[in-house]
Short mmCIF file of C-alpha atoms in Angstrom, two decimals:
data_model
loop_
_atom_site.label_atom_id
_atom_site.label_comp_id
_atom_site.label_asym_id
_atom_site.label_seq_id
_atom_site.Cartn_x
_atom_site.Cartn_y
_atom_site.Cartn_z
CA UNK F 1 -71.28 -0.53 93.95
CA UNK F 2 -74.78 0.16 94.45
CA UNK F 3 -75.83 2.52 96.86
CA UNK F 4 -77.69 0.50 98.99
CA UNK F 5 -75.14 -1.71 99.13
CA UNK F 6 -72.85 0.74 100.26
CA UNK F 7 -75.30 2.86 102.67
CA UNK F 8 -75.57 -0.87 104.43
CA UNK F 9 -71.95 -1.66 104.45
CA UNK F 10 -71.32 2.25 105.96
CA UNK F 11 -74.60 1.49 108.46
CA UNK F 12 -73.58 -1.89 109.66
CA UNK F 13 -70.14 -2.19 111.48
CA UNK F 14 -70.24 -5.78 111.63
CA UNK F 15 -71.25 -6.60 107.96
CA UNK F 16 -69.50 -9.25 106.23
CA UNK F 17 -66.98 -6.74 105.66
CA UNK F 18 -65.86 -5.44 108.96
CA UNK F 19 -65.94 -8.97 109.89
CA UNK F 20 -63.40 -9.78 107.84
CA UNK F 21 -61.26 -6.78 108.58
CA UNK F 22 -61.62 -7.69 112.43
CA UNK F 23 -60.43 -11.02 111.42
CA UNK F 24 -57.88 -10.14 109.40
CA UNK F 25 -56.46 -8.02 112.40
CA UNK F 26 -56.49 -10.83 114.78
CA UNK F 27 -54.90 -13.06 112.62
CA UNK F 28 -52.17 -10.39 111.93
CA UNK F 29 -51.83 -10.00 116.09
CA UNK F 30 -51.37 -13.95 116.76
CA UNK F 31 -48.97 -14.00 114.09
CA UNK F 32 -46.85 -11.13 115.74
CA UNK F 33 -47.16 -12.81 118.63
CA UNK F 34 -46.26 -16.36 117.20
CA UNK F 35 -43.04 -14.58 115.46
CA UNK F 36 -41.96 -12.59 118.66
CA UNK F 37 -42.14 -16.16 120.40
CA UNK F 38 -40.32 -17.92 118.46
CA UNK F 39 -37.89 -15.05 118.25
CA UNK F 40 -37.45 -15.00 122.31
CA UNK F 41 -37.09 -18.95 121.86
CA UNK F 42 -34.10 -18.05 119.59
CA UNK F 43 -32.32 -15.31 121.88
CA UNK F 44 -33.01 -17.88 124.84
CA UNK F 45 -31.12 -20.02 122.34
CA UNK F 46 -28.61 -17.68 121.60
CA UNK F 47 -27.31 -16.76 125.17
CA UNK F 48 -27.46 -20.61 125.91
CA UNK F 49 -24.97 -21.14 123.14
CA UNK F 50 -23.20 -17.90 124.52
CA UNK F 51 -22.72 -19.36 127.71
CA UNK F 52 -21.06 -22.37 126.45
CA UNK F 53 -18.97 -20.45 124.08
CA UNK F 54 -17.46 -18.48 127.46
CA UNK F 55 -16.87 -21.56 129.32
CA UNK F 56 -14.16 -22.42 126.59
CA UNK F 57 -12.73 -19.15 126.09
CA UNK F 58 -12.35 -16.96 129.54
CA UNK F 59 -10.84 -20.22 131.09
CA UNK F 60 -7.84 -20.24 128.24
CA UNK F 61 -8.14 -16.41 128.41
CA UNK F 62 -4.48 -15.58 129.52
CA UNK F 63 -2.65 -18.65 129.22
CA UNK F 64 -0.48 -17.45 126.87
CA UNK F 65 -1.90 -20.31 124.00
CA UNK F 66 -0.57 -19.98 120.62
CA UNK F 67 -2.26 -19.05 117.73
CA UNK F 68 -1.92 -20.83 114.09
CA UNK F 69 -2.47 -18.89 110.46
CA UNK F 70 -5.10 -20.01 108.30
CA UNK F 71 -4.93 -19.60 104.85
CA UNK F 72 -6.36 -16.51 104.28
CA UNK F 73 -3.90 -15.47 107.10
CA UNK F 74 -6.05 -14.99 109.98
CA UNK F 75 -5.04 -16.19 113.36
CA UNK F 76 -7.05 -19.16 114.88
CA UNK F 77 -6.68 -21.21 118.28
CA UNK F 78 -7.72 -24.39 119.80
CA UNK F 79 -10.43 -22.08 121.99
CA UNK F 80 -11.68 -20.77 118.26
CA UNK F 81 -12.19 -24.40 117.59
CA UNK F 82 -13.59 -25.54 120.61
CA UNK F 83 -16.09 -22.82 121.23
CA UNK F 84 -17.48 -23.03 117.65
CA UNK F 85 -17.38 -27.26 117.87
CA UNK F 86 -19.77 -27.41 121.31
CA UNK F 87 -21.87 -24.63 119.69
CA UNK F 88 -22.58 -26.73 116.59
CA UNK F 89 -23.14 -29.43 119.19
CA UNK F 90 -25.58 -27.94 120.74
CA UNK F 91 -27.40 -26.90 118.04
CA UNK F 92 -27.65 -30.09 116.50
CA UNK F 93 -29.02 -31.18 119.32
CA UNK F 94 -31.54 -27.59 119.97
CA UNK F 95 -31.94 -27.26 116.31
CA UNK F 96 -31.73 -30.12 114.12
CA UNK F 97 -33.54 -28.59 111.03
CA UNK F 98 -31.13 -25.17 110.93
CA UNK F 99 -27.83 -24.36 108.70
CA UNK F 100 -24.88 -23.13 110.63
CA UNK F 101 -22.00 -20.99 109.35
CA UNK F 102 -19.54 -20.33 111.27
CA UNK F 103 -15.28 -18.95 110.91
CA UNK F 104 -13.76 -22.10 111.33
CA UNK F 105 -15.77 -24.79 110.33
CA UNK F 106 -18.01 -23.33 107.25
CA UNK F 107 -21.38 -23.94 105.91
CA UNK F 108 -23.80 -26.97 106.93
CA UNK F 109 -27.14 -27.25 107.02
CA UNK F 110 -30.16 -27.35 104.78
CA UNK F 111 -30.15 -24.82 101.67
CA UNK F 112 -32.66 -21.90 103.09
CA UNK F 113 -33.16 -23.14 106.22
CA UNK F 114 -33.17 -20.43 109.16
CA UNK F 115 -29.12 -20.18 109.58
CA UNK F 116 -26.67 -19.66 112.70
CA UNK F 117 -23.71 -17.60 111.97
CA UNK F 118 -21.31 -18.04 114.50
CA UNK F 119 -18.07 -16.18 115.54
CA UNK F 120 -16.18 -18.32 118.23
CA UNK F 121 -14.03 -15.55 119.09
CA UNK F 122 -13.53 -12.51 117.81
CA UNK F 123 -10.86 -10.39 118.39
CA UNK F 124 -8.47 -13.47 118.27
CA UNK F 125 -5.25 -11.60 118.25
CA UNK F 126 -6.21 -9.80 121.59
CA UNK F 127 -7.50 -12.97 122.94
CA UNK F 128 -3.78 -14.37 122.26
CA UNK F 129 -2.33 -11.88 123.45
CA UNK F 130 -4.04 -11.43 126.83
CA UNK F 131 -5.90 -8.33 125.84
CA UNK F 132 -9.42 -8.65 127.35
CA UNK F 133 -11.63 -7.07 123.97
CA UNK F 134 -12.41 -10.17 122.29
CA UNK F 135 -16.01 -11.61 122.40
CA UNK F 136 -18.34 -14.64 120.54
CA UNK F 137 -21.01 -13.42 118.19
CA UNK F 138 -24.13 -15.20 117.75
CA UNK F 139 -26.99 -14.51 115.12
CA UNK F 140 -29.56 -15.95 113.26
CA UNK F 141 -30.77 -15.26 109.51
CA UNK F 142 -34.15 -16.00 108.45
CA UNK F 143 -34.53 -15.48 104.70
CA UNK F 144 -31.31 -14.57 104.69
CA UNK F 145 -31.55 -11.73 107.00
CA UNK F 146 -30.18 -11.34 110.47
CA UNK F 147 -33.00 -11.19 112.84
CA UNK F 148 -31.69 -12.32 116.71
CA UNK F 149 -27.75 -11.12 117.52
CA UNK F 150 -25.87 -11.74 121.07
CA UNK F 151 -22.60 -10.96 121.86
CA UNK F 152 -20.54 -11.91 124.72
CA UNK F 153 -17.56 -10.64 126.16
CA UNK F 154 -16.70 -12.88 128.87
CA UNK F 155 -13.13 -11.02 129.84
CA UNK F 156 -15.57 -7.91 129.96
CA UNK F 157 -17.62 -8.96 131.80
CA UNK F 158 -20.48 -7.89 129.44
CA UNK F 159 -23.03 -9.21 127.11
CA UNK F 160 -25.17 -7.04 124.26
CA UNK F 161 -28.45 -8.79 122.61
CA UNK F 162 -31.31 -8.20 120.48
CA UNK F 163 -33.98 -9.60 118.27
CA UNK F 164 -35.52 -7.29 115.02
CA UNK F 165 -37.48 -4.83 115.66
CA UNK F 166 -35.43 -4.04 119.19
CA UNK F 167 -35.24 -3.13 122.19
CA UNK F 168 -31.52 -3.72 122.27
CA UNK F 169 -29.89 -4.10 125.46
CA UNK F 170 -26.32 -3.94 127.41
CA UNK F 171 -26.35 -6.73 130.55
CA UNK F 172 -30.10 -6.35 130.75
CA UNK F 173 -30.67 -2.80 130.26
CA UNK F 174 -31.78 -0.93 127.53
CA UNK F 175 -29.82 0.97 124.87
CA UNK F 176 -30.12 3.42 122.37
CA UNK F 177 -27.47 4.92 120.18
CA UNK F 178 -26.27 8.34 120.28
CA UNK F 179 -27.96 11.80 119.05
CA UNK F 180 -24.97 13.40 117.80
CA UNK F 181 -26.39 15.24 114.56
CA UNK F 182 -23.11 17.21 113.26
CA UNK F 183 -20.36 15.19 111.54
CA UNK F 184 -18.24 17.81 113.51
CA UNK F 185 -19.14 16.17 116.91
CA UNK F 186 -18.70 12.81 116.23
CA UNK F 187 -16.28 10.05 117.72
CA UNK F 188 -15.63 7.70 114.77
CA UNK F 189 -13.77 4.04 115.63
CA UNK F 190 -11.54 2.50 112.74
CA UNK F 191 -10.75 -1.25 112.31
CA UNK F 192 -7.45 -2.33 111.49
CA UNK F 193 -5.46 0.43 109.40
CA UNK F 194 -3.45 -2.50 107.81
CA UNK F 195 -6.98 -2.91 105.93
CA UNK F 196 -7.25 0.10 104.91
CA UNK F 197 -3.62 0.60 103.48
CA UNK F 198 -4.29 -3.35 101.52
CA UNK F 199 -7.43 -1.85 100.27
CA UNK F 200 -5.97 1.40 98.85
CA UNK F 201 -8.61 3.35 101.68
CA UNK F 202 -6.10 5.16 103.83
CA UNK F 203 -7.69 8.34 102.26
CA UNK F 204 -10.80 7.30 103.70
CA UNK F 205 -9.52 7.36 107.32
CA UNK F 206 -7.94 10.54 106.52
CA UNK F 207 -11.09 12.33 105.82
CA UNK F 208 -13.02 11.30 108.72
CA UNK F 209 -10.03 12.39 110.89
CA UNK F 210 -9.84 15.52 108.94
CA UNK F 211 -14.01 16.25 109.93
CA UNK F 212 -14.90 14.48 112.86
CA UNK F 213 -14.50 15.44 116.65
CA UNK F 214 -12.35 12.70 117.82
CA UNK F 215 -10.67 9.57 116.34
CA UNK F 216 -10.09 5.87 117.80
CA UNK F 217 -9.63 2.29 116.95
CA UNK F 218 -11.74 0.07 118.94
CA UNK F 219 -11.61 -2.47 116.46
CA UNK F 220 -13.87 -5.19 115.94
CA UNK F 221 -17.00 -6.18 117.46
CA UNK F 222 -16.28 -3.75 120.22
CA UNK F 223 -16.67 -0.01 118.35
CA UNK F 224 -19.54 -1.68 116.93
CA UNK F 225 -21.36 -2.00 120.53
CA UNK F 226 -20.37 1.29 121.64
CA UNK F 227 -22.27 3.04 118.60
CA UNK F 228 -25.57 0.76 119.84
CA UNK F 229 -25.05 2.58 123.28
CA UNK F 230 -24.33 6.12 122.17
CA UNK F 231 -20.98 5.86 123.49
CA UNK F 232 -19.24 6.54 119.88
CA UNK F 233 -21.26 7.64 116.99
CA UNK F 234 -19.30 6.40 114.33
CA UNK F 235 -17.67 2.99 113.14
CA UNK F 236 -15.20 2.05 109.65
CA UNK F 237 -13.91 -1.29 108.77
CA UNK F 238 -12.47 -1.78 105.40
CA UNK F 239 -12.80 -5.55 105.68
CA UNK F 240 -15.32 -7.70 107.37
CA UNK F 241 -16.80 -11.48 107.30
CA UNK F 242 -20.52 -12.29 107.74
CA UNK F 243 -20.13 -13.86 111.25
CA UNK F 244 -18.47 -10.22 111.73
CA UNK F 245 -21.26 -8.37 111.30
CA UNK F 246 -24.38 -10.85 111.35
CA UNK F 247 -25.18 -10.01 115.50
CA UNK F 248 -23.79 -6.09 115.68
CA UNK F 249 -26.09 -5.18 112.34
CA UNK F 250 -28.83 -6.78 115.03
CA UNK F 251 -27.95 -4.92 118.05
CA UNK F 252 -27.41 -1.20 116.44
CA UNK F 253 -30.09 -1.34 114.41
CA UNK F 254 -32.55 -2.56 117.33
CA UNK F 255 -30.56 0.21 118.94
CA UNK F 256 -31.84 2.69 116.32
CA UNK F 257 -28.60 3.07 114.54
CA UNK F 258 -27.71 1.51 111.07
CA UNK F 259 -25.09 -0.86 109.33
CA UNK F 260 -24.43 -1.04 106.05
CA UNK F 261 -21.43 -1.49 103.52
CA UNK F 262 -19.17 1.62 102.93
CA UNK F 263 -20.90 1.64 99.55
CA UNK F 264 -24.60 2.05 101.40
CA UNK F 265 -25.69 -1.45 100.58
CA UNK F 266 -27.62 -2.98 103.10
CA UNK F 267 -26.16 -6.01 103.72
CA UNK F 268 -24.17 -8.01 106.40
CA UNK F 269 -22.68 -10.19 104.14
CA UNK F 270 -19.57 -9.22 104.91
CA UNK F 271 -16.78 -6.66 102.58
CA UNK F 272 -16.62 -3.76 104.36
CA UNK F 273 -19.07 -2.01 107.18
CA UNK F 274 -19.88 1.54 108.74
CA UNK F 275 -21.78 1.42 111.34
CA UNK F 276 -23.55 4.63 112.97
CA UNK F 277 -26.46 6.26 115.05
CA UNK F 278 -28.64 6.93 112.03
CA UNK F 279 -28.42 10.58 111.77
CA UNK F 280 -25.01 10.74 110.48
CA UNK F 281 -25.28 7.84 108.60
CA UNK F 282 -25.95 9.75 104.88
CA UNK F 283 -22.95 12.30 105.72
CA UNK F 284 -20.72 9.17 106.69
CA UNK F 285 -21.27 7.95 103.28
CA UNK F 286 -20.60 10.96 101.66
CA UNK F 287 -16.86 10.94 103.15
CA UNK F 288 -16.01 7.44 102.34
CA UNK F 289 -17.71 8.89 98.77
CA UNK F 290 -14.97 11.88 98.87
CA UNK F 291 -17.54 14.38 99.13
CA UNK F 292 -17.75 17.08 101.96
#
């Protein structure tokens, strides 16, 4: 450059240059502000669908309804069905040019289209069996990636949501996950041993029990929502779907916590998931690992 030209451009804050820069800037602001919109349209979205989902399942909550076995042996219910069938409704209706995947009914929708993963109930042996732990989970990808999660646990009484980039928040109020620093301290939650022990991982559970503070098994969707509000610090599942994980990964990490595979892989695709407030996160992966 010569150095005229670069004494003016220093001299002159709105040169060519800086104009540019400034609108560079506010194009980078309105299009934060376009893609928070549209993200608050999709959590409006989200509870809307939420609500509909509860009106199926808290009134058969309790009724002692039977459950049939897929094939991949998982329980499933006419609620299941129902809750998932006037969610796809709606979002034909809401959003006509979105996929939807959901348990029971699979994959429809455009290839790469912004996509709803949908969990009618989860927890569907509680549900059946008039425990009150059982909840619908709500997300959608963009790009493949999980970007707006609610869940709702009608029988609860409570409902946790979030879009990228947080706040998360428990009925309204804000959340943040724990700041337990010291594997020692920690409350880890396991999923279903019965994974574990098909897997060949029963070792795993044994060394978190073995360093860890205290032990439980929350289970499902649940442990997941109690790391997001400090409540645990820790949370192990040997075998998860994508409609599984697709809304908690939301919530904890909005919450400041992380999700990933037990192998570290950033992912919600579905396989296997621990789920923590951050800090422990490396050490967690060192124990499924084997390492101290």
């Amino acid at each position: 450059m010569h150095p005229a030209v670069g004494a003016a451009g220093r001299g002159h804050s709105h040169g060519p240059a800086q104009r540019h820069r400034d609108a560079l800037r506010r194009s980078v602001v309105r299009l934060v502000r376009v893609e928070g919109a549209r993200l608050q349209r999709a959590l409006r979205t989200a509870h809307e669908l939420a609500d509909l989902a509860d009106a199926v399942t808290l009134p058969a909550f309790g009724r002692g309804g039977t459950a049939e076995r897929k094939a991949d042996g998982t329980p499933v219910t006419a609620a299941d069905r129902e809750a998932e069938r006037v969610m796809r409704r709606a979002l034909a209706e809401r959003c006509p040019n979105d996929a939807v995947l959901g348990e029971e009914d699979g994959l429809h929708g455009p290839e790469g289209a912004p996509t709803w993963v949908l969990d009618p109930i989860d927890g569907t042996r509680n549900f059946v069996r008039g425990i009150p732990v059982f909840a619908t989970l709500i997300a959608l990808a963009v790009d493949g990636r999980p970007v707006v999660g609610v869940i709702s646990a009608p029988a609860l009484g409570s409902r946790w949501e979030a879009t990228a980039g947080g706040p998360a928040r428990h009925d309204g109020a804000e959340v943040r996950v724990s700041a337990v620093d010291d594997v020692a301290d920690a409350t880890v939650s396991f999923g279903g041993l019965n994974y574990f022990h098909r897997d060949g991982g029963l070792d795993v559970v044994a060394r978190f029990t073995a360093r860890t503070a205290r032990q439980r098994g929350f289970g499902d969707f649940w442990q997941h929502c109690l790391v997001a509000t400090g409540a645990i610090d820790l949370a192990v599942e040997a075998e998860v779907s994508r409609w599984d994980l697709a809304a908690p990964k939301v919530i904890v990490e909005a919450a400041g916590g992380r999700l990933t595979s037990l192998g570290g892989n950033d992912t919600d695709s579905g396989g296997s998931a621990l789920t923590s407030n951050g800090r422990l996160h490396d050490d967690a992966l060192r124990i499924v690992a084997g390492g101290a």
